[in-house]
XYZ file of C-alpha atoms in Angstrom:
610
model
C -4.074 -1.308 -52.454
C -0.636 -1.368 -53.850
C 2.485 -0.992 -51.679
C 5.821 0.034 -53.496
C 8.895 -0.161 -51.686
C 12.455 -0.331 -52.691
C 13.999 -3.786 -52.052
C 17.229 -2.769 -50.901
C 17.954 -5.728 -48.374
C 16.080 -8.382 -46.613
C 15.617 -5.807 -43.692
C 13.841 -3.205 -45.677
C 11.579 -5.725 -47.414
C 10.435 -6.760 -44.081
C 9.779 -3.391 -42.832
C 7.832 -2.607 -45.903
C 6.066 -6.132 -45.255
C 4.689 -5.183 -41.605
C 3.775 -1.586 -42.861
C 1.587 -3.079 -45.578
C 0.137 -5.346 -42.828
C -0.351 -2.273 -40.281
C -2.078 -0.275 -43.196
C -4.170 -3.194 -44.445
C -7.961 -2.612 -44.191
C -8.594 -6.134 -44.126
C -9.581 -6.709 -40.719
C -11.968 -3.660 -40.442
C -13.508 -3.205 -43.903
C -14.928 0.086 -44.956
C -16.569 -0.544 -48.225
C -19.711 1.597 -48.833
C -22.976 -0.199 -50.572
C -23.573 0.342 -53.940
C -24.619 3.822 -54.806
C -23.694 5.038 -51.398
C -20.799 7.800 -51.048
C -17.163 6.094 -50.204
C -16.350 6.598 -46.247
C -14.303 9.237 -45.663
C -10.991 7.717 -44.156
C -8.129 9.405 -42.271
C -4.827 7.684 -42.323
C -1.860 8.304 -40.449
C 0.616 6.869 -37.830
C 1.711 6.811 -34.484
C 5.207 5.670 -33.338
C 3.899 3.688 -30.499
C 0.762 1.497 -29.383
C -1.537 2.677 -26.892
C -1.094 0.985 -23.690
C -4.559 1.372 -22.557
C -7.893 3.208 -23.374
C -8.919 3.363 -19.468
C -8.991 7.164 -18.890
C -7.682 6.190 -15.349
C -4.623 4.479 -16.571
C -3.593 6.573 -19.357
C 0.237 7.984 -18.823
C 1.580 8.216 -22.693
C 0.575 10.514 -25.015
C -0.398 7.828 -27.562
C -3.196 6.304 -25.461
C -4.275 9.724 -24.618
C -4.537 10.842 -28.344
C -6.566 7.749 -28.774
C -8.690 7.838 -25.761
C -9.313 11.444 -26.295
C -11.690 10.729 -29.068
C -13.423 8.275 -27.523
C -14.205 9.913 -24.168
C -15.084 13.984 -24.095
C -13.917 16.149 -21.353
C -15.784 18.863 -19.881
C -13.878 21.447 -21.786
C -11.433 21.621 -24.577
C -9.180 23.962 -26.375
C -10.353 25.922 -29.605
C -8.729 24.223 -32.327
C -7.723 27.290 -34.174
C -7.363 30.111 -31.757
C -4.250 31.227 -30.987
C -3.027 32.240 -28.160
C -5.184 29.276 -26.947
C -8.604 29.444 -25.552
C -10.790 27.059 -23.580
C -14.259 26.482 -24.625
C -16.936 24.198 -23.147
C -17.546 20.672 -24.581
C -19.418 18.649 -22.216
C -19.857 21.936 -20.136
C -22.710 24.317 -20.768
C -20.435 27.134 -20.099
C -17.272 27.991 -18.396
C -16.858 27.494 -14.648
C -18.382 29.816 -12.179
C -15.452 30.713 -9.667
C -15.651 31.926 -6.157
C -13.860 35.233 -5.471
C -11.016 33.266 -3.532
C -10.534 30.692 -6.363
C -11.109 27.807 -4.394
C -14.756 26.784 -5.509
C -15.883 26.285 -8.871
C -19.155 25.449 -10.180
C -19.779 23.396 -13.306
C -23.051 22.900 -15.272
C -23.297 20.018 -17.764
C -25.094 19.822 -20.981
C -28.182 17.700 -20.663
C -29.134 14.934 -23.330
C -25.489 13.933 -23.940
C -25.190 10.131 -24.129
C -22.523 7.560 -23.757
C -22.280 5.379 -26.962
C -24.231 2.233 -27.069
C -22.748 -0.902 -25.137
C -23.869 -4.018 -23.900
C -23.244 -2.958 -20.267
C -26.072 -0.532 -20.735
C -28.756 -3.221 -21.147
C -29.863 -1.792 -24.523
C -31.336 1.472 -23.107
C -29.431 4.575 -23.818
C -27.287 6.103 -20.979
C -27.151 9.663 -20.401
C -24.030 11.730 -19.231
C -24.799 13.000 -15.795
C -22.358 14.857 -13.079
C -22.238 11.538 -11.286
C -20.188 10.083 -13.810
C -17.523 12.946 -13.660
C -17.350 12.683 -9.984
C -17.027 8.802 -10.815
C -14.232 8.876 -12.882
C -12.171 11.355 -10.821
C -12.639 9.121 -7.793
C -11.314 6.382 -9.897
C -7.852 7.838 -10.063
C -7.892 7.798 -6.214
C -8.625 4.218 -6.026
C -5.714 2.093 -5.026
C -7.175 -0.695 -7.136
C -6.484 0.959 -10.390
C -2.960 2.296 -9.640
C -3.661 5.202 -11.767
C -0.623 7.206 -13.080
C -2.651 10.281 -12.893
C -2.602 10.054 -9.267
C 0.078 12.735 -8.560
C -1.462 15.289 -10.662
C -4.914 14.809 -9.268
C -3.649 14.548 -5.734
C -1.703 17.713 -6.285
C -5.268 19.528 -7.110
C -5.944 19.650 -3.455
C -9.788 18.386 -3.947
C -10.865 18.627 -0.481
C -11.341 15.255 1.155
C -10.131 13.181 -1.792
C -6.572 12.222 -0.663
C -8.242 11.197 3.001
C -10.425 8.827 1.136
C -7.949 7.208 -0.707
C -5.792 7.081 2.528
C -8.560 5.364 4.295
C -9.143 2.661 1.983
C -5.111 2.012 2.233
C -5.328 1.866 5.754
C -8.156 0.053 6.310
C -7.455 -2.374 3.267
C -10.624 -2.073 2.107
C -12.078 -0.865 -1.548
C -12.520 2.696 -1.993
C -15.830 3.780 -0.907
C -17.094 5.512 -4.030
C -20.781 6.454 -2.171
C -18.741 8.227 0.470
C -19.539 12.019 0.384
C -16.269 14.081 -0.278
C -16.684 18.068 0.261
C -14.124 18.447 -2.407
C -15.943 16.831 -5.370
C -19.696 16.744 -5.387
C -22.663 16.153 -7.777
C -25.186 18.792 -6.626
C -27.633 17.627 -8.910
C -28.097 15.799 -12.240
C -26.203 17.987 -14.190
C -24.204 20.330 -11.745
C -20.793 19.609 -10.287
C -18.743 21.494 -7.365
C -15.234 21.453 -6.783
C -13.815 22.674 -3.724
C -9.840 22.901 -3.262
C -7.714 23.082 0.006
C -5.865 26.089 -1.725
C -6.632 28.634 -4.298
C -6.334 27.961 -8.034
C -6.913 30.456 -10.423
C -5.868 28.024 -13.420
C -8.174 25.089 -12.002
C -10.362 24.840 -15.197
C -7.031 23.783 -17.179
C -7.205 20.598 -14.970
C -10.830 19.708 -16.534
C -9.868 20.912 -20.311
C -8.841 18.357 -22.675
C -7.880 15.834 -19.874
C -9.213 12.492 -20.648
C -8.818 11.223 -16.977
C -11.448 13.811 -15.992
C -13.768 12.905 -18.514
C -17.236 11.176 -17.735
C -17.020 7.339 -17.188
C -20.250 5.204 -16.415
C -19.669 2.843 -13.447
C -21.753 0.233 -14.990
C -19.653 0.013 -17.731
C -16.430 -0.516 -15.366
C -18.201 -3.141 -13.189
C -19.158 -4.591 -16.472
C -15.547 -5.349 -17.959
C -13.638 -5.173 -14.502
C -9.972 -5.198 -15.217
C -10.351 -5.434 -19.070
C -11.912 -2.052 -19.138
C -8.861 -0.638 -20.846
C -9.608 -2.805 -23.857
C -13.525 -1.334 -23.687
C -13.453 2.155 -23.836
C -17.053 3.691 -23.681
C -17.214 7.329 -23.945
C -19.656 10.137 -25.110
C -17.148 11.403 -27.654
C -17.205 11.644 -31.417
C -15.542 8.294 -32.160
C -15.769 4.566 -30.944
C -13.316 1.881 -30.754
C -13.835 -0.314 -33.897
C -10.406 -2.445 -34.047
C -7.364 -2.656 -32.161
C -4.862 -5.222 -33.547
C -2.118 -4.502 -30.712
C 1.129 -3.346 -32.046
C -0.350 -3.075 -35.614
C -3.105 -1.011 -36.275
C -5.826 1.075 -34.132
C -9.258 1.833 -36.092
C -11.826 4.215 -34.692
C -15.194 4.681 -36.247
C -17.827 7.647 -36.356
C -19.897 7.146 -33.020
C -23.414 6.813 -34.708
C -25.021 8.215 -31.438
C -22.866 11.128 -31.282
C -24.983 14.362 -30.646
C -25.212 17.349 -33.259
C -21.870 19.117 -33.316
C -20.958 21.553 -35.873
C -17.529 22.721 -36.856
C -17.399 26.276 -35.001
C -13.888 27.163 -34.463
C -12.760 30.820 -33.743
C -9.331 31.806 -35.480
C -7.596 34.706 -34.338
C -8.515 38.051 -36.388
C -5.711 38.368 -38.791
C -4.523 34.799 -38.877
C -4.893 34.236 -42.530
C -4.451 30.298 -42.524
C -6.780 29.836 -39.702
C -9.526 31.887 -41.095
C -9.376 30.344 -44.422
C -9.596 26.826 -42.509
C -12.890 28.109 -40.584
C -14.371 29.445 -43.914
C -14.005 26.001 -45.612
C -15.401 24.053 -42.741
C -17.580 26.180 -40.831
C -21.110 24.549 -40.174
C -19.947 20.848 -41.306
C -21.316 18.353 -38.871
C -18.639 16.859 -36.619
C -17.327 14.398 -36.786
C -16.401 15.045 -40.692
C -14.353 11.600 -41.562
C -16.155 8.343 -40.912
C -12.943 6.297 -39.877
C -9.553 6.710 -38.331
C -6.968 4.350 -39.170
C -3.965 4.628 -37.133
C -0.737 2.416 -38.285
C 1.702 1.752 -35.707
C 5.014 2.200 -37.234
C 8.026 2.854 -34.924
C 10.642 3.341 -37.438
C 11.383 6.176 -39.475
C 12.168 4.853 -42.910
C 8.702 2.711 -43.345
C 6.834 5.784 -41.711
C 8.222 8.040 -44.289
C 7.937 5.637 -47.203
C 4.044 5.243 -46.172
C 3.494 8.982 -46.603
C 5.391 9.353 -49.854
C 3.571 6.700 -51.289
C 0.044 8.228 -50.069
C -0.874 5.706 -47.633
C -0.736 8.274 -44.620
C -2.326 11.579 -45.063
C -0.519 13.352 -42.483
C 3.196 12.705 -40.932
C 5.175 14.204 -38.111
C 8.161 14.748 -39.999
C 10.965 12.414 -38.758
C 14.209 14.222 -37.796
C 16.058 11.627 -40.334
C 14.452 13.060 -43.175
C 14.351 16.669 -42.194
C 17.530 17.858 -44.334
C 15.710 16.486 -47.464
C 12.204 17.261 -46.690
C 12.532 20.403 -44.965
C 15.965 21.871 -45.893
C 16.813 25.411 -44.154
C 13.222 25.433 -42.789
C 11.328 25.437 -46.041
C 9.490 22.579 -47.719
C 11.743 20.746 -50.273
C 10.570 21.781 -54.013
C 9.705 18.209 -55.014
C 7.129 17.991 -52.143
C 5.758 21.473 -52.718
C 5.190 20.684 -56.523
C 3.005 17.408 -55.300
C 0.885 19.635 -52.905
C 2.236 18.566 -49.961
C 1.932 21.402 -47.065
C 4.159 22.123 -43.965
C 3.562 23.282 -40.644
C 5.832 23.826 -37.736
C 5.176 23.879 -34.126
C 7.461 24.595 -31.375
C 6.174 22.187 -29.019
C 5.185 22.906 -25.397
C 7.648 20.424 -24.166
C 11.271 19.855 -22.651
C 13.546 17.203 -22.990
C 15.533 16.836 -19.889
C 18.119 15.069 -17.853
C 17.252 14.355 -14.192
C 19.637 14.113 -11.369
C 18.803 12.191 -8.516
C 19.575 14.625 -5.581
C 19.334 11.918 -2.657
C 22.076 9.609 -4.828
C 25.559 9.978 -2.891
C 27.413 10.409 -6.278
C 25.425 13.163 -7.936
C 23.008 14.333 -5.356
C 23.409 17.009 -2.579
C 23.140 20.856 -1.928
C 26.527 21.829 -1.022
C 29.015 23.654 -3.453
C 30.930 20.485 -4.545
C 28.016 18.658 -5.486
C 26.150 21.560 -7.448
C 29.711 21.906 -9.216
C 29.914 18.358 -10.231
C 26.286 18.907 -11.625
C 27.269 22.183 -13.487
C 30.301 20.756 -14.592
C 28.279 17.864 -16.627
C 25.727 20.394 -17.825
C 28.593 22.500 -19.172
C 30.419 19.299 -20.653
C 27.566 18.210 -22.565
C 26.867 19.454 -26.123
C 23.327 20.587 -26.651
C 24.235 22.380 -29.908
C 25.461 18.841 -31.420
C 22.350 17.343 -30.016
C 19.940 19.735 -31.794
C 22.088 20.038 -34.930
C 23.291 16.575 -35.513
C 20.636 14.123 -33.712
C 17.741 16.113 -34.162
C 18.496 17.638 -37.508
C 17.810 21.118 -36.518
C 14.256 20.668 -34.897
C 14.785 21.787 -31.577
C 14.998 25.214 -29.634
C 17.986 25.120 -26.999
C 16.205 25.152 -23.475
C 17.382 28.085 -21.386
C 14.997 26.639 -18.269
C 12.428 23.679 -18.096
C 9.631 26.065 -18.715
C 8.445 25.713 -22.409
C 7.262 27.958 -25.395
C 3.349 28.259 -25.276
C 2.998 28.455 -21.489
C 2.910 31.275 -19.242
C 6.113 32.029 -17.466
C 8.255 31.197 -20.598
C 10.666 33.824 -21.910
C 11.971 33.656 -25.150
C 14.680 36.429 -24.323
C 16.046 34.223 -21.559
C 19.683 33.140 -21.867
C 21.183 30.968 -19.331
C 24.045 28.510 -18.627
C 21.581 25.705 -19.189
C 22.243 25.559 -22.991
C 26.075 26.598 -22.981
C 28.846 23.981 -24.073
C 32.126 24.951 -22.544
C 34.210 22.019 -21.579
C 36.791 24.438 -20.283
C 34.835 25.946 -17.478
C 33.517 22.414 -16.898
C 37.236 20.922 -16.356
C 38.063 23.896 -14.259
C 35.012 23.418 -11.950
C 35.881 19.974 -11.428
C 39.565 20.464 -10.799
C 38.483 23.205 -8.234
C 36.167 21.433 -6.081
C 38.821 18.419 -6.026
C 37.200 16.168 -8.549
C 40.970 14.827 -9.794
C 42.327 11.790 -10.778
C 43.704 10.188 -7.713
C 44.651 6.541 -8.660
C 45.992 7.587 -12.239
C 43.500 5.204 -13.842
C 42.657 8.469 -16.154
C 39.201 8.945 -14.707
C 38.000 11.640 -12.065
C 37.647 10.450 -8.598
C 35.472 11.903 -5.734
C 36.812 14.765 -3.443
C 37.341 12.049 -0.962
C 38.877 9.771 -3.187
C 36.311 7.167 -3.677
C 35.712 6.191 -7.567
C 33.357 8.422 -9.470
C 31.030 6.615 -11.654
C 27.907 8.364 -13.338
C 24.941 5.673 -13.725
C 23.102 6.910 -16.891
C 20.023 4.990 -17.268
C 17.884 5.066 -20.581
C 15.520 3.256 -23.050
C 16.672 0.230 -25.170
C 15.187 1.893 -28.369
C 17.678 2.322 -30.956
C 16.509 5.746 -31.589
C 18.290 6.766 -28.208
C 21.678 5.112 -29.023
C 23.035 8.164 -30.512
C 22.051 10.169 -27.511
C 23.750 7.739 -25.324
C 26.977 7.744 -27.514
C 27.213 11.713 -27.540
C 26.898 11.534 -23.479
C 29.460 8.954 -23.452
C 31.904 11.151 -25.709
C 31.303 14.584 -23.697
C 31.818 13.059 -20.491
C 34.923 10.894 -21.516
C 36.314 14.521 -22.665
C 35.846 15.588 -18.815
C 37.772 12.160 -17.681
C 34.108 11.323 -16.285
C 33.482 7.741 -16.054
C 29.540 6.895 -17.285
C 28.094 3.787 -17.490
C 24.672 2.937 -18.986
C 22.022 0.933 -18.025
C 19.275 -0.006 -20.437
C 15.582 -0.810 -19.421
C 12.402 -0.221 -20.841
C 10.454 2.957 -19.894
C 7.619 2.045 -17.753
C 9.804 0.154 -15.331
C 12.551 3.014 -15.263
C 9.749 5.498 -14.592
C 8.424 3.248 -11.595
C 12.341 3.170 -10.405
C 12.503 7.139 -10.702
C 9.652 7.708 -8.682
C 10.925 5.247 -6.164
C 14.652 7.209 -6.082
C 16.487 4.221 -7.599
C 18.061 5.885 -10.618
C 20.886 8.152 -10.454
C 20.700 9.862 -14.036
C 17.873 9.641 -16.482
C 16.604 11.222 -19.622
C 13.239 12.001 -20.575
C 10.643 14.585 -21.617
C 7.535 16.231 -20.227
C 4.851 17.615 -22.132
C 2.312 20.432 -21.272
C -1.451 19.737 -21.425
C -2.270 23.547 -20.756
C -0.646 27.087 -21.223
C 0.942 26.928 -17.764
C 4.512 26.917 -16.947
C 3.799 26.395 -13.380
C 3.131 22.748 -13.842
C 6.720 22.322 -15.083
C 8.508 24.092 -11.937
C 6.484 21.344 -10.039
C 9.193 18.954 -11.325
C 11.164 20.479 -8.416
C 8.481 20.650 -5.720
C 9.325 18.839 -2.617
C 6.206 17.810 -1.804
C 6.081 16.237 -5.260
C 8.926 13.784 -4.665
C 7.547 10.447 -5.570
C 5.268 11.881 -8.103
C 6.474 14.345 -10.459
C 9.416 15.346 -9.091
C 12.274 12.749 -10.274
C 15.076 14.600 -9.113
C 13.998 14.570 -5.335
C 14.901 18.260 -5.076
C 13.530 19.602 -1.956
C 14.657 23.154 -1.221
C 12.175 25.002 1.472
C 12.780 28.309 -0.283
C 11.934 26.786 -3.734
C 8.537 25.249 -2.477
C 7.427 28.528 -1.135
C 8.014 30.222 -4.279
C 6.405 27.453 -6.128
C 3.265 27.467 -3.912
C 2.853 31.245 -3.806
C 2.761 31.319 -7.852
C 0.511 28.595 -7.843
C -1.965 31.194 -5.948
C -1.645 34.058 -8.168
C -3.543 34.820 -11.215
C -1.397 35.290 -14.344
C 0.520 38.693 -14.531
C 3.718 40.229 -13.726
C 3.482 39.351 -10.212
C 3.205 35.781 -10.754
C 5.709 36.198 -13.382
C 8.412 37.509 -11.009
C 7.650 34.509 -8.280
C 8.437 32.160 -11.258
C 11.412 33.894 -12.285
C 12.771 33.588 -8.838
C 11.945 29.914 -8.388
C 13.240 29.052 -11.983
C 16.504 30.943 -10.762
C 16.838 28.385 -7.739
C 16.389 25.519 -10.195
C 19.473 27.277 -12.492
C 21.551 27.581 -9.218
C 21.173 23.952 -7.806
C 20.724 22.021 -11.253
C 18.554 19.267 -9.802
C 17.817 18.799 -13.556
C 19.473 19.772 -16.979
C 17.171 20.975 -19.638
C 18.071 20.086 -23.447
C 15.804 21.347 -25.964
C 12.244 22.361 -26.625
C 11.336 19.901 -29.614
C 10.227 21.423 -33.035
C 7.377 19.845 -34.527
C 6.971 19.744 -38.615
C 3.742 18.322 -40.096
C 3.368 17.383 -43.545
C 0.227 16.274 -45.101
C -1.230 15.829 -48.512
C -3.881 18.227 -49.892
C -6.705 15.857 -49.403
C -6.486 16.440 -45.858
C -8.541 19.482 -44.901
C -8.572 21.635 -41.804
C -5.390 20.311 -40.423
C -3.476 22.500 -38.229
C -1.338 21.068 -35.413
C -2.182 22.352 -31.756
C 0.355 23.077 -28.922
C -2.079 21.107 -26.391
C -5.153 19.701 -27.993
C -3.898 16.175 -29.369
C -6.974 14.593 -30.484
C -7.477 16.354 -34.057
C -9.521 13.478 -35.394
C -12.892 15.515 -35.027
C -11.903 18.562 -36.662
C -10.302 17.472 -40.117
C -12.009 16.456 -43.396
C -10.824 14.256 -46.339
C -11.596 15.397 -49.777
C -13.314 12.582 -51.850
C -11.071 10.533 -53.903
C -11.140 11.712 -57.737
C -13.012 8.810 -59.689
C -11.899 8.141 -63.452
C -14.872 8.032 -65.701
């Protein structure tokens, strides 16, 4: 394999050397025996390494993307259907729900096995209902410090929170064998879930969620604290190689059960119908290997794609003006057969304000006016136009596209840039320069300093600079504290950060999960703003118990109105994702919620010259 790279300067050369190493197959050769067809290899890049492949430890999208092809959940989304559709994966059918939405029965397919592993002593190991019970209980086990705990604790699985609390109070290991009414294996293949409160959308918590995928207890006991490096699931791939910081390689699971491509495109969706006609009936997975290079810089990742070393790329915003000008694929790429697909991601990039912080928090008119002024003084359009190169939709609320509750016609102050109104608000509520130093002070005369926490990543520096310019124009002093994301996330949950910039991604088409970002009882978990308004809490709980429909929409609208009024967080943008891929990659179509696409694409065999 040859790596062509323009040697513009030493830094460029070093980056290209690193990418060559990342893309090199030397550590995991895949040569075929003489006469055998060449293995089909899917190659692409992720911006960051997985942090763990233990389902209970997952907290970032990169780890989930890899683990999602090793572990299989009970349900998944159809790869082609739009609007999205849930279909059984390890389950035999969709859940049976009680009339009050508080009890769900799930029956598993029989004859499904975990991938072979030394922990099983050389014997095949069937997936059973108890493995799902064990996997979910692990999330509640204090030993594992699962980042998934806030989400699963909020489900209200009867007795599970109490089981965890008992272990904490008694300072003893979690009793996995203790019966819990909310989560039971009724027989070898049947699960029963019971909830404290109704949840008409409970199935989404079992759909594509790797943390709820079955895990074998003997594997965890065998590997102990190193379980994150030894994933053993029932999915289509196994971990073949992991060179931390460089490359992850997945290989076809030789013991994977018979599964065939049977995705169901929405009638009239010509692109999806063509994919279905091409791939229907092919056994899954269709590729033999997945080689994931870890390349966090835009330039080497883009060069690798142009050189044909990657089959598909999420177009870096830096190159959008040349590769996707005006929302269309550049002619030179089109002539080479490159194909482009655009997706409005179900996410929100937002700034969170700590409502408990003396400077920025509070529910009084003056405190609300300060947050509103900051929001009005920030130029959202410049962020989208200059920093994201147009790859974003201005957010009018925290509820994103492709989820119930999203209103594409909504227009609010959330995306408005109006420094005149911002300055007027600050003046009206007494945020003036009292000591003549050029910076505004608080109404009581004490200094007003905004503490903005951000990651050290170079890619975030332009965003920091934009914040600094726009706040300076309002005569608001802002100071930046750099750190790593994991430490800042921990500090944010503890209420120790004043202002933080982050994103939130949807796992399912339910906008209610975004309203949870302002739900009082979720403080210390998903609610990083520490917003706690009884009226909002009541609305959030009410919408969660209602099935999708006009009544739920009305309740969500009212809840969203309160978030807009008090502004505990400022939504910036819903990101637009543009994927480019070479014609040899068959069946690729970005899905708003199903991240592990590896099993649903094929790679055309290379043309061999005589």
